[in-house]
mmCIF file of C-alpha atoms in Angstrom:
data_model
loop_
_atom_site.group_PDB
_atom_site.id
_atom_site.type_symbol
_atom_site.label_atom_id
_atom_site.label_comp_id
_atom_site.label_asym_id
_atom_site.label_seq_id
_atom_site.Cartn_x
_atom_site.Cartn_y
_atom_site.Cartn_z
ATOM 1 C CA MET A 69 0.000 0.000 0.000
ATOM 2 C CA SER A 70 1.402 3.404 -0.931
ATOM 3 C CA GLN A 71 2.030 6.107 1.635
ATOM 4 C CA VAL A 72 -0.800 8.648 1.517
ATOM 5 C CA ARG A 73 -1.579 11.557 3.808
ATOM 6 C CA HIS A 74 -4.678 11.100 5.950
ATOM 7 C CA LEU A 75 -6.478 13.519 8.234
ATOM 8 C CA VAL A 76 -7.513 11.101 10.981
ATOM 9 C CA ASN A 77 -6.462 13.464 13.759
ATOM 10 C CA LEU A 78 -3.816 16.157 13.942
ATOM 11 C CA LYS A 79 -1.362 14.255 16.164
ATOM 12 C CA ASP A 80 1.031 13.382 13.351
ATOM 13 C CA TRP A 81 0.749 16.756 11.613
ATOM 14 C CA THR A 82 3.479 19.328 12.146
ATOM 15 C CA ALA A 83 2.718 22.946 12.955
ATOM 16 C CA GLN A 84 4.036 23.828 9.499
ATOM 17 C CA GLU A 85 1.649 21.385 7.812
ATOM 18 C CA ILE A 86 -1.300 22.744 9.767
ATOM 19 C CA LEU A 87 -0.338 26.308 8.822
ATOM 20 C CA GLN A 88 -0.014 25.291 5.160
ATOM 21 C CA VAL A 89 -3.557 23.902 5.188
ATOM 22 C CA VAL A 90 -4.918 26.987 6.954
ATOM 23 C CA ASP A 91 -3.149 29.287 4.489
ATOM 24 C CA ALA A 92 -4.397 27.217 1.531
ATOM 25 C CA GLY A 93 -7.951 27.505 2.873
ATOM 26 C CA ILE A 94 -7.606 31.266 3.102
ATOM 27 C CA ALA A 95 -6.187 31.420 -0.432
ATOM 28 C CA VAL A 96 -9.095 29.422 -1.833
ATOM 29 C CA LYS A 97 -11.614 31.546 0.050
ATOM 30 C CA THR A 98 -9.939 34.774 -1.087
ATOM 31 C CA ASN A 99 -9.648 33.814 -4.760
ATOM 32 C CA PRO A 100 -12.038 30.938 -5.510
ATOM 33 C CA GLN A 101 -11.800 31.414 -9.282
ATOM 34 C CA ALA A 102 -8.127 30.438 -9.196
ATOM 35 C CA TYR A 103 -9.069 27.041 -7.731
ATOM 36 C CA ALA A 104 -12.252 26.347 -9.702
ATOM 37 C CA THR A 105 -10.672 23.348 -11.447
ATOM 38 C CA ALA A 106 -8.385 22.129 -8.646
ATOM 39 C CA LEU A 107 -10.416 18.920 -8.272
ATOM 40 C CA ALA A 108 -11.430 18.553 -11.922
ATOM 41 C CA GLY A 109 -11.967 14.896 -12.711
ATOM 42 C CA LYS A 110 -11.773 13.918 -9.023
ATOM 43 C CA SER A 111 -14.473 12.344 -6.921
ATOM 44 C CA ALA A 112 -14.956 12.128 -3.181
ATOM 45 C CA GLY A 113 -16.961 9.597 -1.262
ATOM 46 C CA LEU A 114 -18.704 11.220 1.699
ATOM 47 C CA LEU A 115 -19.712 8.423 4.052
ATOM 48 C CA PHE A 116 -21.780 9.661 6.980
ATOM 49 C CA GLN A 117 -22.720 7.360 9.815
ATOM 50 C CA LYS A 118 -23.273 10.423 12.034
ATOM 51 C CA THR A 119 -25.745 12.966 10.746
ATOM 52 C CA SER A 120 -24.618 16.470 9.901
ATOM 53 C CA THR A 121 -25.931 19.502 8.145
ATOM 54 C CA ARG A 122 -22.905 21.818 8.070
ATOM 55 C CA THR A 123 -20.176 19.244 7.367
ATOM 56 C CA ARG A 124 -22.201 17.625 4.620
ATOM 57 C CA CYS A 125 -23.232 20.874 2.915
ATOM 58 C CA SER A 126 -19.846 22.554 3.179
ATOM 59 C CA SER A 127 -18.095 19.442 1.869
ATOM 60 C CA GLU A 128 -20.426 18.847 -1.053
ATOM 61 C CA VAL A 129 -20.468 22.505 -2.074
ATOM 62 C CA GLY A 130 -16.710 22.904 -1.574
ATOM 63 C CA ILE A 131 -15.881 19.863 -3.701
ATOM 64 C CA TYR A 132 -18.243 21.113 -6.408
ATOM 65 C CA GLN A 133 -16.766 24.635 -6.316
ATOM 66 C CA LEU A 134 -13.297 23.127 -6.790
ATOM 67 C CA GLY A 135 -14.502 21.259 -9.871
ATOM 68 C CA GLY A 136 -14.899 17.813 -8.324
ATOM 69 C CA GLN A 137 -17.832 15.580 -7.534
ATOM 70 C CA GLY A 138 -18.884 14.536 -4.060
ATOM 71 C CA VAL A 139 -21.031 11.448 -3.660
ATOM 72 C CA PHE A 140 -22.956 11.371 -0.385
ATOM 73 C CA LEU A 141 -23.434 7.942 1.196
ATOM 74 C CA ASP A 142 -25.762 7.738 4.170
ATOM 75 C CA TRP A 143 -24.626 4.785 6.285
ATOM 76 C CA ARG A 144 -28.263 3.832 6.969
ATOM 77 C CA SER A 145 -29.069 3.442 3.283
ATOM 78 C CA THR A 146 -26.001 1.333 2.440
ATOM 79 C CA ASN A 147 -24.801 -2.166 3.232
ATOM 80 C CA PHE A 148 -21.730 -1.059 5.215
ATOM 81 C CA GLY A 149 -23.084 -2.638 8.388
ATOM 82 C CA LEU A 150 -23.361 -6.046 6.724
ATOM 83 C CA ALA A 151 -19.741 -6.588 5.733
ATOM 84 C CA ASP A 152 -16.210 -6.088 7.006
ATOM 85 C CA LEU A 153 -15.521 -2.332 7.123
ATOM 86 C CA ALA A 154 -11.969 -2.614 5.759
ATOM 87 C CA ASP A 155 -13.178 -4.685 2.792
ATOM 88 C CA GLU A 156 -15.956 -2.225 2.052
ATOM 89 C CA MET A 157 -13.557 0.727 2.224
ATOM 90 C CA ARG A 158 -11.109 -0.968 -0.131
ATOM 91 C CA VAL A 159 -13.948 -1.210 -2.651
ATOM 92 C CA MET A 160 -14.816 2.466 -2.096
ATOM 93 C CA ALA A 161 -11.178 3.344 -2.795
ATOM 94 C CA THR A 162 -11.556 1.920 -6.290
ATOM 95 C CA TYR A 163 -14.399 4.356 -7.007
ATOM 96 C CA PHE A 164 -13.158 7.527 -5.334
ATOM 97 C CA ASP A 165 -10.036 9.683 -5.224
ATOM 98 C CA PHE A 166 -10.523 10.469 -1.535
ATOM 99 C CA LEU A 167 -12.936 9.742 1.294
ATOM 100 C CA LEU A 168 -14.518 12.010 3.866
ATOM 101 C CA VAL A 169 -15.874 9.860 6.676
ATOM 102 C CA ARG A 170 -18.075 10.917 9.551
ATOM 103 C CA LEU A 171 -18.214 7.813 11.697
ATOM 104 C CA LEU A 172 -19.342 7.060 15.230
ATOM 105 C CA GLU A 173 -16.112 5.393 16.384
ATOM 106 C CA HIS A 174 -12.548 6.623 16.029
ATOM 107 C CA ASP A 175 -11.394 3.026 15.568
ATOM 108 C CA ASP A 176 -13.528 2.822 12.414
ATOM 109 C CA VAL A 177 -11.851 5.948 11.034
ATOM 110 C CA CYS A 178 -8.463 4.309 11.732
ATOM 111 C CA THR A 179 -9.614 1.060 10.094
ATOM 112 C CA THR A 180 -10.660 3.023 7.021
ATOM 113 C CA ALA A 181 -7.349 4.881 6.766
ATOM 114 C CA ALA A 182 -5.353 1.670 7.204
ATOM 115 C CA ALA A 183 -7.362 -0.173 4.550
ATOM 116 C CA VAL A 184 -7.142 2.261 1.641
ATOM 117 C CA ASP A 185 -4.475 3.881 -0.496
ATOM 118 C CA ILE A 186 -6.379 7.131 -1.027
ATOM 119 C CA PRO A 187 -6.566 10.075 1.396
ATOM 120 C CA VAL A 188 -9.103 9.796 4.217
ATOM 121 C CA MET A 189 -10.429 12.829 6.069
ATOM 122 C CA ASN A 190 -12.092 12.446 9.437
ATOM 123 C CA GLY A 191 -15.214 14.589 9.267
ATOM 124 C CA CYS A 192 -16.012 13.770 12.895
ATOM 125 C CA CYS A 193 -15.946 10.789 15.216
ATOM 126 C CA ASN A 194 -16.366 10.234 18.930
ATOM 127 C CA ARG A 195 -12.779 11.354 19.688
ATOM 128 C CA TYR A 196 -11.717 13.905 17.060
ATOM 129 C CA HIS A 197 -13.003 16.463 14.598
ATOM 130 C CA PRO A 198 -9.814 17.659 12.874
ATOM 131 C CA LEU A 199 -11.705 19.183 9.969
ATOM 132 C CA GLN A 200 -13.550 21.491 12.380
ATOM 133 C CA ALA A 201 -10.320 22.391 14.189
ATOM 134 C CA LEU A 202 -8.655 23.388 10.910
ATOM 135 C CA CYS A 203 -11.669 25.530 10.008
ATOM 136 C CA ASP A 204 -11.571 27.159 13.439
ATOM 137 C CA LEU A 205 -7.856 27.927 13.031
ATOM 138 C CA GLN A 206 -8.542 29.413 9.610
ATOM 139 C CA THR A 207 -11.161 31.716 11.125
ATOM 140 C CA VAL A 208 -8.759 32.790 13.884
ATOM 141 C CA LYS A 209 -6.042 33.575 11.343
ATOM 142 C CA GLU A 210 -8.482 35.470 9.126
ATOM 143 C CA LYS A 211 -9.690 37.567 12.063
ATOM 144 C CA LEU A 212 -6.349 38.146 13.843
ATOM 145 C CA GLY A 213 -3.919 37.832 10.933
ATOM 146 C CA ARG A 214 -1.843 35.241 12.781
ATOM 147 C CA LEU A 215 -1.900 32.069 14.804
ATOM 148 C CA GLU A 216 1.486 32.480 16.461
ATOM 149 C CA GLY A 217 1.038 33.424 20.100
ATOM 150 C CA VAL A 218 -2.762 33.239 20.004
ATOM 151 C CA ARG A 219 -4.399 31.628 23.022
ATOM 152 C CA LEU A 220 -7.802 30.031 22.688
ATOM 153 C CA THR A 221 -10.372 29.527 25.387
ATOM 154 C CA TYR A 222 -12.881 26.810 24.656
ATOM 155 C CA THR A 223 -16.197 27.018 26.460
ATOM 156 C CA GLY A 224 -18.358 23.942 26.365
ATOM 157 C CA VAL A 225 -18.197 20.233 26.972
ATOM 158 C CA HIS A 226 -14.896 18.456 26.444
ATOM 159 C CA ASN A 227 -15.577 16.688 23.162
ATOM 160 C CA ASN A 228 -14.090 15.744 19.809
ATOM 161 C CA VAL A 229 -13.663 19.380 18.742
ATOM 162 C CA THR A 230 -11.923 20.196 22.029
ATOM 163 C CA ASN A 231 -9.541 17.259 21.540
ATOM 164 C CA SER A 232 -8.677 18.421 18.033
ATOM 165 C CA LEU A 233 -8.151 22.044 19.073
ATOM 166 C CA ILE A 234 -5.887 20.963 21.944
ATOM 167 C CA ILE A 235 -3.725 18.996 19.506
ATOM 168 C CA ALA A 236 -3.699 21.798 16.949
#
Protein backbone atom coordinates (compact mmCIF):
# COMPACT_ATOMS: atom_id res chain seq x y z
CA MET A 1 0.00 0.00 0.00
CA SER A 2 1.40 3.40 -0.93
CA GLN A 3 2.03 6.11 1.64
CA VAL A 4 -0.80 8.65 1.52
CA ARG A 5 -1.58 11.56 3.81
CA HIS A 6 -4.68 11.10 5.95
CA LEU A 7 -6.48 13.52 8.23
CA VAL A 8 -7.51 11.10 10.98
CA ASN A 9 -6.46 13.46 13.76
CA LEU A 10 -3.82 16.16 13.94
CA LYS A 11 -1.36 14.25 16.16
CA ASP A 12 1.03 13.38 13.35
CA TRP A 13 0.75 16.76 11.61
CA THR A 14 3.48 19.33 12.15
CA ALA A 15 2.72 22.95 12.95
CA GLN A 16 4.04 23.83 9.50
CA GLU A 17 1.65 21.38 7.81
CA ILE A 18 -1.30 22.74 9.77
CA LEU A 19 -0.34 26.31 8.82
CA GLN A 20 -0.01 25.29 5.16
CA VAL A 21 -3.56 23.90 5.19
CA VAL A 22 -4.92 26.99 6.95
CA ASP A 23 -3.15 29.29 4.49
CA ALA A 24 -4.40 27.22 1.53
CA GLY A 25 -7.95 27.50 2.87
CA ILE A 26 -7.61 31.27 3.10
CA ALA A 27 -6.19 31.42 -0.43
CA VAL A 28 -9.09 29.42 -1.83
CA LYS A 29 -11.61 31.55 0.05
CA THR A 30 -9.94 34.77 -1.09
CA ASN A 31 -9.65 33.81 -4.76
CA PRO A 32 -12.04 30.94 -5.51
CA GLN A 33 -11.80 31.41 -9.28
CA ALA A 34 -8.13 30.44 -9.20
CA TYR A 35 -9.07 27.04 -7.73
CA ALA A 36 -12.25 26.35 -9.70
CA THR A 37 -10.67 23.35 -11.45
CA ALA A 38 -8.38 22.13 -8.65
CA LEU A 39 -10.42 18.92 -8.27
CA ALA A 40 -11.43 18.55 -11.92
CA GLY A 41 -11.97 14.90 -12.71
CA LYS A 42 -11.77 13.92 -9.02
CA SER A 43 -14.47 12.34 -6.92
CA ALA A 44 -14.96 12.13 -3.18
CA GLY A 45 -16.96 9.60 -1.26
CA LEU A 46 -18.70 11.22 1.70
CA LEU A 47 -19.71 8.42 4.05
CA PHE A 48 -21.78 9.66 6.98
CA GLN A 49 -22.72 7.36 9.82
CA LYS A 50 -23.27 10.42 12.03
CA THR A 51 -25.75 12.97 10.75
CA SER A 52 -24.62 16.47 9.90
CA THR A 53 -25.93 19.50 8.14
CA ARG A 54 -22.90 21.82 8.07
CA THR A 55 -20.18 19.24 7.37
CA ARG A 56 -22.20 17.62 4.62
CA CYS A 57 -23.23 20.87 2.92
CA SER A 58 -19.85 22.55 3.18
CA SER A 59 -18.10 19.44 1.87
CA GLU A 60 -20.43 18.85 -1.05
CA VAL A 61 -20.47 22.51 -2.07
CA GLY A 62 -16.71 22.90 -1.57
CA ILE A 63 -15.88 19.86 -3.70
CA TYR A 64 -18.24 21.11 -6.41
CA GLN A 65 -16.77 24.63 -6.32
CA LEU A 66 -13.30 23.13 -6.79
CA GLY A 67 -14.50 21.26 -9.87
CA GLY A 68 -14.90 17.81 -8.32
CA GLN A 69 -17.83 15.58 -7.53
CA GLY A 70 -18.88 14.54 -4.06
CA VAL A 71 -21.03 11.45 -3.66
CA PHE A 72 -22.96 11.37 -0.39
CA LEU A 73 -23.43 7.94 1.20
CA ASP A 74 -25.76 7.74 4.17
CA TRP A 75 -24.63 4.78 6.28
CA ARG A 76 -28.26 3.83 6.97
CA SER A 77 -29.07 3.44 3.28
CA THR A 78 -26.00 1.33 2.44
CA ASN A 79 -24.80 -2.17 3.23
CA PHE A 80 -21.73 -1.06 5.21
CA GLY A 81 -23.08 -2.64 8.39
CA LEU A 82 -23.36 -6.05 6.72
CA ALA A 83 -19.74 -6.59 5.73
CA ASP A 84 -16.21 -6.09 7.01
CA LEU A 85 -15.52 -2.33 7.12
CA ALA A 86 -11.97 -2.61 5.76
CA ASP A 87 -13.18 -4.68 2.79
CA GLU A 88 -15.96 -2.22 2.05
CA MET A 89 -13.56 0.73 2.22
CA ARG A 90 -11.11 -0.97 -0.13
CA VAL A 91 -13.95 -1.21 -2.65
CA MET A 92 -14.82 2.47 -2.10
CA ALA A 93 -11.18 3.34 -2.80
CA THR A 94 -11.56 1.92 -6.29
CA TYR A 95 -14.40 4.36 -7.01
CA PHE A 96 -13.16 7.53 -5.33
CA ASP A 97 -10.04 9.68 -5.22
CA PHE A 98 -10.52 10.47 -1.53
CA LEU A 99 -12.94 9.74 1.29
CA LEU A 100 -14.52 12.01 3.87
CA VAL A 101 -15.87 9.86 6.68
CA ARG A 102 -18.07 10.92 9.55
CA LEU A 103 -18.21 7.81 11.70
CA LEU A 104 -19.34 7.06 15.23
CA GLU A 105 -16.11 5.39 16.38
CA HIS A 106 -12.55 6.62 16.03
CA ASP A 107 -11.39 3.03 15.57
CA ASP A 108 -13.53 2.82 12.41
CA VAL A 109 -11.85 5.95 11.03
CA CYS A 110 -8.46 4.31 11.73
CA THR A 111 -9.61 1.06 10.09
CA THR A 112 -10.66 3.02 7.02
CA ALA A 113 -7.35 4.88 6.77
CA ALA A 114 -5.35 1.67 7.20
CA ALA A 115 -7.36 -0.17 4.55
CA VAL A 116 -7.14 2.26 1.64
CA ASP A 117 -4.48 3.88 -0.50
CA ILE A 118 -6.38 7.13 -1.03
CA PRO A 119 -6.57 10.07 1.40
CA VAL A 120 -9.10 9.80 4.22
CA MET A 121 -10.43 12.83 6.07
CA ASN A 122 -12.09 12.45 9.44
CA GLY A 123 -15.21 14.59 9.27
CA CYS A 124 -16.01 13.77 12.90
CA CYS A 125 -15.95 10.79 15.22
CA ASN A 126 -16.37 10.23 18.93
CA ARG A 127 -12.78 11.35 19.69
CA TYR A 128 -11.72 13.90 17.06
CA HIS A 129 -13.00 16.46 14.60
CA PRO A 130 -9.81 17.66 12.87
CA LEU A 131 -11.70 19.18 9.97
CA GLN A 132 -13.55 21.49 12.38
CA ALA A 133 -10.32 22.39 14.19
CA LEU A 134 -8.66 23.39 10.91
CA CYS A 135 -11.67 25.53 10.01
CA ASP A 136 -11.57 27.16 13.44
CA LEU A 137 -7.86 27.93 13.03
CA GLN A 138 -8.54 29.41 9.61
CA THR A 139 -11.16 31.72 11.13
CA VAL A 140 -8.76 32.79 13.88
CA LYS A 141 -6.04 33.58 11.34
CA GLU A 142 -8.48 35.47 9.13
CA LYS A 143 -9.69 37.57 12.06
CA LEU A 144 -6.35 38.15 13.84
CA GLY A 145 -3.92 37.83 10.93
CA ARG A 146 -1.84 35.24 12.78
CA LEU A 147 -1.90 32.07 14.80
CA GLU A 148 1.49 32.48 16.46
CA GLY A 149 1.04 33.42 20.10
CA VAL A 150 -2.76 33.24 20.00
CA ARG A 151 -4.40 31.63 23.02
CA LEU A 152 -7.80 30.03 22.69
CA THR A 153 -10.37 29.53 25.39
CA TYR A 154 -12.88 26.81 24.66
CA THR A 155 -16.20 27.02 26.46
CA GLY A 156 -18.36 23.94 26.37
CA VAL A 157 -18.20 20.23 26.97
CA HIS A 158 -14.90 18.46 26.44
CA ASN A 159 -15.58 16.69 23.16
CA ASN A 160 -14.09 15.74 19.81
CA VAL A 161 -13.66 19.38 18.74
CA THR A 162 -11.92 20.20 22.03
CA ASN A 163 -9.54 17.26 21.54
CA SER A 164 -8.68 18.42 18.03
CA LEU A 165 -8.15 22.04 19.07
CA ILE A 166 -5.89 20.96 21.94
CA ILE A 167 -3.72 19.00 19.51
CA ALA A 168 -3.70 21.80 16.95
